[in-house]
Tab-separated table of C-alpha atoms and ligand atoms in Angstrom:
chain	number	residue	atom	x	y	z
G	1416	UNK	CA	0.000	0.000	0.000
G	1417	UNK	CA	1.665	3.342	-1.270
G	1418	UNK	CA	1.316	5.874	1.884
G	1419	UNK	CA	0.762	9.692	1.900
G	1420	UNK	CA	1.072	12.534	4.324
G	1421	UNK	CA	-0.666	15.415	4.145
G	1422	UNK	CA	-0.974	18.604	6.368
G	1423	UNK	CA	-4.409	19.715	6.288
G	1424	UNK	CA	-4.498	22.998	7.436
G	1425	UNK	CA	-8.180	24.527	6.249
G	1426	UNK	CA	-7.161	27.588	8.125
G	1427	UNK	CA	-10.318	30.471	8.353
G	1428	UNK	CA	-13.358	31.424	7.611
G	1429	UNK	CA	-15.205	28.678	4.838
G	1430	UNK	CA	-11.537	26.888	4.447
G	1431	UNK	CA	-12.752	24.432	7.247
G	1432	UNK	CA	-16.160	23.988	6.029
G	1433	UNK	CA	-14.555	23.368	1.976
G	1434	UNK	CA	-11.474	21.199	3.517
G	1435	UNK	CA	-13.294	19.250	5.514
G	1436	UNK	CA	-15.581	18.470	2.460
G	1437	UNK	CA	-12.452	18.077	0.791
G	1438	UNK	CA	-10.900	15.439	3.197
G	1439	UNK	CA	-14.276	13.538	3.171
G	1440	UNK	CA	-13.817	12.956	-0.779
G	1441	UNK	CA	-9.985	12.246	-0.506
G	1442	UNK	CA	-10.539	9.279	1.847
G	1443	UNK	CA	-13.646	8.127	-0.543
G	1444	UNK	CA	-10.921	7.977	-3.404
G	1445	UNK	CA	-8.208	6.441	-1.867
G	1446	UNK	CA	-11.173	3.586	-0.287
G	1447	UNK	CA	-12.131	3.004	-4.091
G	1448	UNK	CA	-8.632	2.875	-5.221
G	1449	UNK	CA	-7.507	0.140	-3.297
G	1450	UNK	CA	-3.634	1.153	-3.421
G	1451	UNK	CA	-2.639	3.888	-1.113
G	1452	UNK	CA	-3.659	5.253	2.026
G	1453	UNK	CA	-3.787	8.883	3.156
G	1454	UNK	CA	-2.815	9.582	6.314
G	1455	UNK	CA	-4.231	13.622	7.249
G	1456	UNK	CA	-2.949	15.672	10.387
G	1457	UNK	CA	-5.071	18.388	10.919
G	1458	UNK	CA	-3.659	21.760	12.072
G	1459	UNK	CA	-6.037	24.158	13.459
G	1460	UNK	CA	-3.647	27.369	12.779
G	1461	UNK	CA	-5.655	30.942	11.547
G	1462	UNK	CA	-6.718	33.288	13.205
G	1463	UNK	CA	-8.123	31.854	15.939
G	1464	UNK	CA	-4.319	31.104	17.117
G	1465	UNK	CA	-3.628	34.044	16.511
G	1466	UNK	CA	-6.339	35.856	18.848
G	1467	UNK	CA	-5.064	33.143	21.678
G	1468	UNK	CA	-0.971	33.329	20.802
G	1469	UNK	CA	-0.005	36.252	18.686
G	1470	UNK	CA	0.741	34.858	15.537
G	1471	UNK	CA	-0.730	32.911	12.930
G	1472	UNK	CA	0.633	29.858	13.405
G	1473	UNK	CA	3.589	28.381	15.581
G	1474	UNK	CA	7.141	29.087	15.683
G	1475	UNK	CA	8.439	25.517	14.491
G	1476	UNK	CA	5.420	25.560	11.927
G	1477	UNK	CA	7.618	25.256	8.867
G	1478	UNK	CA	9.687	22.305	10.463
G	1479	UNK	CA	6.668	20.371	11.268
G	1480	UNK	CA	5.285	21.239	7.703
G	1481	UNK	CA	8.268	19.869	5.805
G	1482	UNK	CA	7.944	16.241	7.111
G	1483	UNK	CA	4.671	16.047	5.054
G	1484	UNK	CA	4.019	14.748	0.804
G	1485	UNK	CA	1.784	17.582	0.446
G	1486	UNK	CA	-0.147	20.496	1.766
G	1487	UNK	CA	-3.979	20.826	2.048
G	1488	UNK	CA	-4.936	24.563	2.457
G	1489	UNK	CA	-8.052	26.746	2.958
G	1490	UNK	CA	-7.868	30.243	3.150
G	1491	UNK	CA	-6.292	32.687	5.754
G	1492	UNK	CA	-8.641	35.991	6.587
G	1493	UNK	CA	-10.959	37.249	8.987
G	1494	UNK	CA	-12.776	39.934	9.840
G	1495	UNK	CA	-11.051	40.290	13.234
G	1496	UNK	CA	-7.887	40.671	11.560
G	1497	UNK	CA	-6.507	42.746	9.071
G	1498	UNK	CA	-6.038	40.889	5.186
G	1499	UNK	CA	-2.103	42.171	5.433
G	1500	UNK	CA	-1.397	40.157	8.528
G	1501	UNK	CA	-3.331	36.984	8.269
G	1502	UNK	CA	-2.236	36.729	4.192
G	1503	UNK	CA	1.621	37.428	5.574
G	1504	UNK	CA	1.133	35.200	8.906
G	1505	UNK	CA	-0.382	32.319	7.507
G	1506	UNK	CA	-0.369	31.856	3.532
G	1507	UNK	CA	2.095	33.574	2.228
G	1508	UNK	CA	4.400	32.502	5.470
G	1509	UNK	CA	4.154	28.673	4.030
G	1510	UNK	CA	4.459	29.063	0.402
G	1511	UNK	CA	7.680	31.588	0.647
G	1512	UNK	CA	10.157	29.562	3.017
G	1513	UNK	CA	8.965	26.871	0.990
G	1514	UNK	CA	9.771	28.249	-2.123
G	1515	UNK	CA	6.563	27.114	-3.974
G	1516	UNK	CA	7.774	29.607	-6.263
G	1517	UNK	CA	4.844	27.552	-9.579
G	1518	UNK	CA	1.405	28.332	-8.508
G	1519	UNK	CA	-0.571	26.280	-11.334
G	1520	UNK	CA	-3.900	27.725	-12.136
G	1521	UNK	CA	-6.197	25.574	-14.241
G	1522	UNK	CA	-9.462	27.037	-15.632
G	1523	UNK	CA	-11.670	25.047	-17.549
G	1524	UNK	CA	-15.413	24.795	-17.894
G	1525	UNK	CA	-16.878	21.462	-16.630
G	1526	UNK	CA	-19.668	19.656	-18.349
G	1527	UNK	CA	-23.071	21.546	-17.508
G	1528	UNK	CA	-22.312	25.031	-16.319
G	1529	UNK	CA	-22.866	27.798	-18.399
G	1530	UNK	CA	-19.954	30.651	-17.895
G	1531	UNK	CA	-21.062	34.279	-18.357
G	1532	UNK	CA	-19.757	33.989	-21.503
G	1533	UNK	CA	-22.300	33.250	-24.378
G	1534	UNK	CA	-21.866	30.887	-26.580
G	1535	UNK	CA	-18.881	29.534	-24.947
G	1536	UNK	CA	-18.476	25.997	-24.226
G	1537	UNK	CA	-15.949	24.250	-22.957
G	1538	UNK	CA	-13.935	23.360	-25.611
G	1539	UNK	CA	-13.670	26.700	-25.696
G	1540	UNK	CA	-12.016	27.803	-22.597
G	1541	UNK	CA	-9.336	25.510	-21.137
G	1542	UNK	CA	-6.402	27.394	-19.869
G	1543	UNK	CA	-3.576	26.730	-17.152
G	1544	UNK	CA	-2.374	29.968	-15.721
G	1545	UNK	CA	0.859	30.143	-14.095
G	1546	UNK	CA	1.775	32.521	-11.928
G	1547	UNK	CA	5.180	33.333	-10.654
G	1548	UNK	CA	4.870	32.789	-6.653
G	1549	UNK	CA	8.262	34.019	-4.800
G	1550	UNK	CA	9.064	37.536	-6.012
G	1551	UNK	CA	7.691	39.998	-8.338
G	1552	UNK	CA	5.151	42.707	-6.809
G	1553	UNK	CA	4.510	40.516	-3.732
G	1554	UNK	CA	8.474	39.998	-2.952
G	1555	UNK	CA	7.642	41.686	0.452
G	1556	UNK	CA	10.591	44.306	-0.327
G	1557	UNK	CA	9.448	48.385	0.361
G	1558	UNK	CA	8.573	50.376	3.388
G	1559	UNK	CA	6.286	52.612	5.267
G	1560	UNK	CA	8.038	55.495	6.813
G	1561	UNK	CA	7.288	59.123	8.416
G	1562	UNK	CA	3.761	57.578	9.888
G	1563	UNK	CA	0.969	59.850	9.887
G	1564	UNK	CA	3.026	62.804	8.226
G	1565	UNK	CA	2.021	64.598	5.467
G	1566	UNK	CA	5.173	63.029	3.522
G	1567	UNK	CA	4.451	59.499	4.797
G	1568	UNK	CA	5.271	57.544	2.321
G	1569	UNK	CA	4.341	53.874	1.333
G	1570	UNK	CA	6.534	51.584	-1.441
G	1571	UNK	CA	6.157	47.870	-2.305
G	1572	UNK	CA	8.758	47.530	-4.941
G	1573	UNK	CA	8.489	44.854	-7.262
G	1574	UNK	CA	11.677	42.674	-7.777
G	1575	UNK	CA	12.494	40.040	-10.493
G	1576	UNK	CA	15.458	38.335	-10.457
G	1577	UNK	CA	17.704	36.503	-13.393
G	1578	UNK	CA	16.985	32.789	-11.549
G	1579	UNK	CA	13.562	33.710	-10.390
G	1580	UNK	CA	12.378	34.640	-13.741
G	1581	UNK	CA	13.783	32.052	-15.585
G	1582	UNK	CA	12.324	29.143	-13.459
G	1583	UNK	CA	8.804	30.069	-13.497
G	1584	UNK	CA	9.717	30.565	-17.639
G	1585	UNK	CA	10.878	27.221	-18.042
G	1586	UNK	CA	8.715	25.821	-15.660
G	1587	UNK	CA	5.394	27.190	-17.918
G	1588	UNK	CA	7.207	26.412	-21.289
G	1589	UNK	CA	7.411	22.972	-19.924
G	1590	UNK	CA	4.048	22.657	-18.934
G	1591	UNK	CA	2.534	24.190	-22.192
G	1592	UNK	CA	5.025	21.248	-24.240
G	1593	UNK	CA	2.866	18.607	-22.228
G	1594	UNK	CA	-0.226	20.343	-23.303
G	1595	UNK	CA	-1.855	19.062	-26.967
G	1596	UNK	CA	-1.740	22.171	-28.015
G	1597	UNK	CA	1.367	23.400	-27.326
G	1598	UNK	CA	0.865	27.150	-26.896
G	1599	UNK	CA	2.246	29.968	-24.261
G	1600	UNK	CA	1.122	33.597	-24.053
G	1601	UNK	CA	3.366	35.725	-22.001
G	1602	UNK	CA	1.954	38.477	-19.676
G	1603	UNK	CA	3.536	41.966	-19.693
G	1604	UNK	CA	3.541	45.294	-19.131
G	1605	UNK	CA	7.219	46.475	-20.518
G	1606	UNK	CA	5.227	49.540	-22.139
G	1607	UNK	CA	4.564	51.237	-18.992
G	1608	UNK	CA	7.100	48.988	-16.462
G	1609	UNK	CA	10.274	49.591	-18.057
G	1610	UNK	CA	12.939	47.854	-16.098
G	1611	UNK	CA	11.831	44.915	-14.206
G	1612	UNK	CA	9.073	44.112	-17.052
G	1613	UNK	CA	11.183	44.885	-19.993
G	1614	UNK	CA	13.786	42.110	-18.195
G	1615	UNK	CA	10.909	39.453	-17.454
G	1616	UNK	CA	10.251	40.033	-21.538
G	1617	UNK	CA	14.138	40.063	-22.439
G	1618	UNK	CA	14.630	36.432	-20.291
G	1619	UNK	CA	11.655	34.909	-21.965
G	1620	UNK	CA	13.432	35.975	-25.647
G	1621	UNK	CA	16.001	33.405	-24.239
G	1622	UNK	CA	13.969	30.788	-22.461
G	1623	UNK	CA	11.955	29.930	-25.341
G	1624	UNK	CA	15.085	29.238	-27.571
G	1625	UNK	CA	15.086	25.693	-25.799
G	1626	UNK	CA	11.370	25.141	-26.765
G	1627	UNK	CA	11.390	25.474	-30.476
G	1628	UNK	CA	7.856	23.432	-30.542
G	1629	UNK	CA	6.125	25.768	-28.064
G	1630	UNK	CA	3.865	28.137	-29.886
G	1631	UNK	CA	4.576	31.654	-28.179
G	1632	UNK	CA	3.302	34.611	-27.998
G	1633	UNK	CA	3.382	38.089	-25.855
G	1634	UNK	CA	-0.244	39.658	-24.301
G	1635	UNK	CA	0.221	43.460	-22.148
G	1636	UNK	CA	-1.716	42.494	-18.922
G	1637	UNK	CA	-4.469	44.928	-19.233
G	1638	UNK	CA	-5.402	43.695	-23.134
G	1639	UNK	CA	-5.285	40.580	-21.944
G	1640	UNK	CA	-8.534	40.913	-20.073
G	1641	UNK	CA	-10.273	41.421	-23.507
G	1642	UNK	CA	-8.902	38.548	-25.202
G	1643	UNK	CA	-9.592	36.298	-22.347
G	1644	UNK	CA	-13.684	37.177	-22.835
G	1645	UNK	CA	-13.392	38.105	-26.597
G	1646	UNK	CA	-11.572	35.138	-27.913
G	1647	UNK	CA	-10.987	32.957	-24.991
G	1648	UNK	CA	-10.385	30.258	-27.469
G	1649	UNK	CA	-7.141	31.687	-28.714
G	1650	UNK	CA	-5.255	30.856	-24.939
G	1651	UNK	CA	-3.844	27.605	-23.902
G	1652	UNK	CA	-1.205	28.043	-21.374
G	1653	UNK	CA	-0.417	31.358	-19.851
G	1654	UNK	CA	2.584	32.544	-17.724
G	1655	UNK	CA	2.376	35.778	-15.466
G	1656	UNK	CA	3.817	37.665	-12.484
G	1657	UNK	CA	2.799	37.183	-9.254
G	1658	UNK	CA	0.213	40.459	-9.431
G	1659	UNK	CA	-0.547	39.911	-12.849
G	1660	UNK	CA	-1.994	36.255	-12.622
G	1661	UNK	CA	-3.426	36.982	-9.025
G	1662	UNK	CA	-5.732	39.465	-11.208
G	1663	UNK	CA	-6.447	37.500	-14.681
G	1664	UNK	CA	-6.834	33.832	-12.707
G	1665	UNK	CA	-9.677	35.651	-10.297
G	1666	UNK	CA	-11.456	36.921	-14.149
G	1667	UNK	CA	-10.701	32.905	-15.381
G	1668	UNK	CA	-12.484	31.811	-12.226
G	1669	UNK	CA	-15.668	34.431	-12.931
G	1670	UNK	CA	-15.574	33.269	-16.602
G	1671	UNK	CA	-15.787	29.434	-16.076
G	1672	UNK	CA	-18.924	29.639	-13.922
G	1673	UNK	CA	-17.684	30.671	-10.199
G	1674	UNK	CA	-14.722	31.391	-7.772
G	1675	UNK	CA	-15.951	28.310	-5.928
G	1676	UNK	CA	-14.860	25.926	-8.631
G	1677	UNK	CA	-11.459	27.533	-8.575
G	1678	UNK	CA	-7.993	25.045	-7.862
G	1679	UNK	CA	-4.732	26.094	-7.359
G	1680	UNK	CA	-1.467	24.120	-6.641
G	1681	UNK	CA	1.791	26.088	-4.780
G	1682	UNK	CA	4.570	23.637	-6.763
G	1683	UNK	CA	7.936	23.155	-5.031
G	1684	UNK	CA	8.724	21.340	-8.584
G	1685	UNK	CA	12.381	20.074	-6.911
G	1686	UNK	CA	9.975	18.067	-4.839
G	1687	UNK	CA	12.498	19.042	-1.866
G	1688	UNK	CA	9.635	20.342	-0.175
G	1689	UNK	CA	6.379	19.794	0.211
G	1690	UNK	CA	3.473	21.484	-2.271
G	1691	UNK	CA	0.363	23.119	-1.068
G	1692	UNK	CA	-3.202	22.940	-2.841
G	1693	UNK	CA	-5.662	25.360	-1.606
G	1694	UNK	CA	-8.635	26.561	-3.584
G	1695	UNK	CA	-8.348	29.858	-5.201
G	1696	UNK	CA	-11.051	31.584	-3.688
G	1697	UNK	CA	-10.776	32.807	-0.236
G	1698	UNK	CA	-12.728	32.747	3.325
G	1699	UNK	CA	-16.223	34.101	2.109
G	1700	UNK	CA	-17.360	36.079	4.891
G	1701	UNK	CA	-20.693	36.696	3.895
G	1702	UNK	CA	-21.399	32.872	3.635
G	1703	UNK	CA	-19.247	31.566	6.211
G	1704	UNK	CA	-21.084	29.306	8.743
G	1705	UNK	CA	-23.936	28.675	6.638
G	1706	UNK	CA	-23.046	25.697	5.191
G	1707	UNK	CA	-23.264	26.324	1.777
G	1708	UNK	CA	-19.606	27.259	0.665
G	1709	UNK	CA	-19.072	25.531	-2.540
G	1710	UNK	CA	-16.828	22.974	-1.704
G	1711	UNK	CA	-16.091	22.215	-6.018
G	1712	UNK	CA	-12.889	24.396	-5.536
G	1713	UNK	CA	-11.343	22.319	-2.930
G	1714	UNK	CA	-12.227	18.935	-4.798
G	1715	UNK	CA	-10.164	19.707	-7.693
G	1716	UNK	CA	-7.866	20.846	-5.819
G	1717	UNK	CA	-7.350	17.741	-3.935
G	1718	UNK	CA	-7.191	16.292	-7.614
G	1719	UNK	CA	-4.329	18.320	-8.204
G	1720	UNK	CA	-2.842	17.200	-4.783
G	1721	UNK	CA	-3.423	13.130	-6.405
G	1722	UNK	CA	-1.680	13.958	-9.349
G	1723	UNK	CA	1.431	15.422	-7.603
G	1724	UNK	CA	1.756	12.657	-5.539
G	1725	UNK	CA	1.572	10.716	-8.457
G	1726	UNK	CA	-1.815	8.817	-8.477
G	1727	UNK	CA	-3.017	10.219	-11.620
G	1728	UNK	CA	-6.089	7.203	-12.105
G	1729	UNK	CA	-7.629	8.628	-8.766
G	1730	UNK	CA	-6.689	11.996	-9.683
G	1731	UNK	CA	-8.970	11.599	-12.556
G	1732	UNK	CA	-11.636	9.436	-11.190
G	1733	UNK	CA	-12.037	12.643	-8.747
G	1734	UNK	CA	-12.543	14.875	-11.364
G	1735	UNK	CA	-14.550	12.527	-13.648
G	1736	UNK	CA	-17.097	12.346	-10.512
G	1737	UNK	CA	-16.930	15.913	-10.143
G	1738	UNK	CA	-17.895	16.359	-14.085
G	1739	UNK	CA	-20.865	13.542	-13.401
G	1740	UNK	CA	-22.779	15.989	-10.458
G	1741	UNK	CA	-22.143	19.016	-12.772
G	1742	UNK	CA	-23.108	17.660	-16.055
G	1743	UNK	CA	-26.115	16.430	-13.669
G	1744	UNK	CA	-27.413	19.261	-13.010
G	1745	UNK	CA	-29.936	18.137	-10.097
G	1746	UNK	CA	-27.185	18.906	-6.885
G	1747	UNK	CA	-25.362	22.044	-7.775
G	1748	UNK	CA	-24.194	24.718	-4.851
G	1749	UNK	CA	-25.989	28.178	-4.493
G	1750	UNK	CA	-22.726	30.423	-6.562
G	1751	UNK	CA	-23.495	27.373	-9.899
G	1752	UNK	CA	-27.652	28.749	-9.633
G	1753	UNK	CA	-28.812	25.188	-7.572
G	1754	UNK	CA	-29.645	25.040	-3.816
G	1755	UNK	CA	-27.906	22.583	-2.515
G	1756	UNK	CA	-25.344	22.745	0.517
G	1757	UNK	CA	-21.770	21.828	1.059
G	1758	UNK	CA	-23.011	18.644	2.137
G	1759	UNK	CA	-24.967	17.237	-0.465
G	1760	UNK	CA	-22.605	18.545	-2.821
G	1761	UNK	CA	-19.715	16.172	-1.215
G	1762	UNK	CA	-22.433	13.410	-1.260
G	1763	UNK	CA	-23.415	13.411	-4.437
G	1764	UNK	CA	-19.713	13.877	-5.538
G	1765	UNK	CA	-18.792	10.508	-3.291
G	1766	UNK	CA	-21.908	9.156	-4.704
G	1767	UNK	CA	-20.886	9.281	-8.422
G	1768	UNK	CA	-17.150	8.678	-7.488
G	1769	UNK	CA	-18.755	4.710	-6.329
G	1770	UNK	CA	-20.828	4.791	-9.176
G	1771	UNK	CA	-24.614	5.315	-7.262
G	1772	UNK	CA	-25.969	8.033	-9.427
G	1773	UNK	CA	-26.226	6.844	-12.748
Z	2973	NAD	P1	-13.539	35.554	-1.299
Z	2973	NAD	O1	-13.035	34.549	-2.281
Z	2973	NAD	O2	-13.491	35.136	0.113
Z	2973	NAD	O3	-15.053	35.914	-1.675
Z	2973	NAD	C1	-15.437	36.591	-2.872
Z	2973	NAD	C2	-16.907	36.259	-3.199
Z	2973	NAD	O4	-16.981	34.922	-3.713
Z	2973	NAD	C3	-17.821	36.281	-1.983
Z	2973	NAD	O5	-19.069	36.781	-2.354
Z	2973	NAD	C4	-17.934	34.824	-1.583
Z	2973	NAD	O6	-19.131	34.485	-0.937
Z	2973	NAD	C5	-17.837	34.122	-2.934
Z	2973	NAD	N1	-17.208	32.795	-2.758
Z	2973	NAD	C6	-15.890	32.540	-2.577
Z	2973	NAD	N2	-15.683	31.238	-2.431
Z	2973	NAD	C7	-16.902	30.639	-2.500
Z	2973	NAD	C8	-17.342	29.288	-2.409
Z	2973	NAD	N3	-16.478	28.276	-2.203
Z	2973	NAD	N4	-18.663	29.032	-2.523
Z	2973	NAD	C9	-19.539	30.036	-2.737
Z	2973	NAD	N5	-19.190	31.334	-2.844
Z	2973	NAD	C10	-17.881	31.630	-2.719
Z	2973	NAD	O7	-12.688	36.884	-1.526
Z	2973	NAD	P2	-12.639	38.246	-0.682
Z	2973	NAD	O8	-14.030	38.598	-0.230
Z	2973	NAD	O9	-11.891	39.178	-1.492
Z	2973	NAD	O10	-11.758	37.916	0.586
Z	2973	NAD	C11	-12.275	37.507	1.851
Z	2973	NAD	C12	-11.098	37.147	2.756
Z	2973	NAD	O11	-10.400	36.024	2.226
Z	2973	NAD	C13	-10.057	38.259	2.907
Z	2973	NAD	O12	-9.601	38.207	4.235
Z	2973	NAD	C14	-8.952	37.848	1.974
Z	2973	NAD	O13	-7.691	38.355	2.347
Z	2973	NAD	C15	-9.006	36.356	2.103
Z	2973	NAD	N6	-8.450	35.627	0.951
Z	2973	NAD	C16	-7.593	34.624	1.215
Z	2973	NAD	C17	-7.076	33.854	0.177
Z	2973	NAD	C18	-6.136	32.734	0.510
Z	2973	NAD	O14	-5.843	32.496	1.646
Z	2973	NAD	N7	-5.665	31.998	-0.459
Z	2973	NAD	C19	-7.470	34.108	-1.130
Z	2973	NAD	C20	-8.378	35.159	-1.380
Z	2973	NAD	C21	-8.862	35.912	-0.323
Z	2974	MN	MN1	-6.026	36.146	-5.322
């Protein structure tokens, strides 16, 4: 029996209510599979911890952390704290040290939901944003000086490095050569940025040398919004800075039916640390509690988990049941235009994952 580790940590907010759903599904796969077991620690870090100890989550966090496969995340924010220091305290305070510097992004619409966009289907829109996840506009580098002044002044400065750059490059190229079609738009904005963007477009002039079968071309951020609903058809695989993808993979979400279908995967791709999978979407204050939080998001993601740890049949068996309820119709969440809540969603997905809802 292949064994797995993995740190569930769901976090605030609906994260618990969506991880929970998640880890309910997981352990339904791996029953039906037959050949590997996963074995999930729970660690109730958030915001609660930090209204009890000061801080997010513990001091030797990172340590414990590292002994698992993989990382199963929710979302970090709550009302009672502000976004800056739950984001920096929890989130961003695993994926850094971690250097998950690949956060995958796929966007596709599944079998029965209709996106915003008419007469789109979903041959029509199936991307895989990447988005560069250790530097750029969220490197954590500027200041805040002269507080409460009238010069205070505020700076986040963006930084891109020669090595950073270059990975997340080659790391996208890669990805888009294992794609059928072959096919990687680069997001800029060297018109108006015109040192550290003009450099992220001068390394890629290199990169893609050593792909000479990736189909490449070069998109400015903010006219990439219009393509993306115009011609959505044209994209494949897409490669952007941190800021950048943040922005277009929130529109990709909107576009293929709902921020609660949304996956994401923080790739250490060296595999000498662990990877985290969170859903894209974050805690949903106005829902929390309620028990409707469309838990959709968090299932794919824990597909993306499978397939990382390298058990691609369950991986898709996850996401073929997940394509069965939509494609359904009948047991759809409240964001996809049904009634249903997180818990009959994760039924009828464990239902159609053992083959009861024909
Ligand atoms: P949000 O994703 O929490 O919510 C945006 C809207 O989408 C809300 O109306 C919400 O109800 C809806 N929504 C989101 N997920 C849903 C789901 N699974 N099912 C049904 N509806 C869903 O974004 P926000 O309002 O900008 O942020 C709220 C908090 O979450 C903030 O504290 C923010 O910092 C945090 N956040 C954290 C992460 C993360 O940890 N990865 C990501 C985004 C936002
Ligand atoms: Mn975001």
């Amino acid at each position: 029996m292949r064994e797995y580790s993995v740190a569930a940590v769901p976090g605030d907010g609906i994260g618990s209510e969506v991880i929970s759903a998640g880890i309910r599904v997981l352990h339904a796969v791996a029953a039906r599979d037959g050949g590997f077991n996963l074995n999930v620690e729970n660690f109730p870090w958030g915001t609660d911890y930090y209204l009890e100890h000061g801080k997010m989550m513990p001091e030797d966090a990172l340590d414990t952390l590292r002994a698992f496969d993989a990382i199963y995340f929710g979302s970090a924010g709550d009302p009672r704290v502000p976004d800056h220091i739950s984001l920096w305290g929890l989130r961003l305070a695993i994926c850094q040290p971690l250097d998950q510097y690949a956060n995958v992004r796929p966007a596709r619409l599944l079998p029965g939901i209709q996106g915003p966009l008419r007469d789109v289907g979903p041959e029509d829109l199936d991307w895989v944003i990447v988005r560069e996840n250790s530097e750029g506009e969220y490197a954590g580098v500027g200041g805040r000086v002269h507080s409460g002044l009238a010069d205070e002044v505020g700076m986040d400065v963006a930084v891109f490095t020669r090595s950073g750059v270059e990975r997340i490059q080659r790391f996208a190229l890669e990805l888009a050569r294992s794609r059928p079609r072959k096919k990687l738009t680069l997001v800029t904005k060297s018109n108006a940025q015109r040192h550290g963007m003009v450099f992220w477009d001068d390394v890629f002039e290199k990169v893609r040398e050593d792909f000479p079968d990736v189909e490449t071309d070069k998109m400015l951020v903010d006219a990439m919004t219009t393509r993306m609903v115009l011609n959505p058809e044209s994209l494949d695989t897409i490669v952007a800075t941190n800021l950048h993808a943040d922005v277009l993979s929130d529109l990709a979400a909107a576009l293929t039916g709902s921020l609660g279908i949304a996956p994401t995967a923080n790739l250490r791709p060296e595999r000498d640390a662990p990877s985290m999978f969170e859903p894209i979407h974050g805690s949903a204050f106005d829902i929390m509690g309620q028990g409707i939080a469309n838990p959709i998001g968090s299932f794919w993601t824990a597909a993306m988990m499978l397939d990382h740890l390298g058990e691609t049949v369950a991986a898709a068996s996850l996401m073929t049941a997940v394509e069965r309820v939509t494609a359904n119709g009948d047991i759809l969440p409240r964001d996809l235009g049904g009634d249903a809540s997180t818990e009959q969603v994760t039924d009828a997905v464990i239902d159609a994952l053992e083959g009861r809802n024909e």
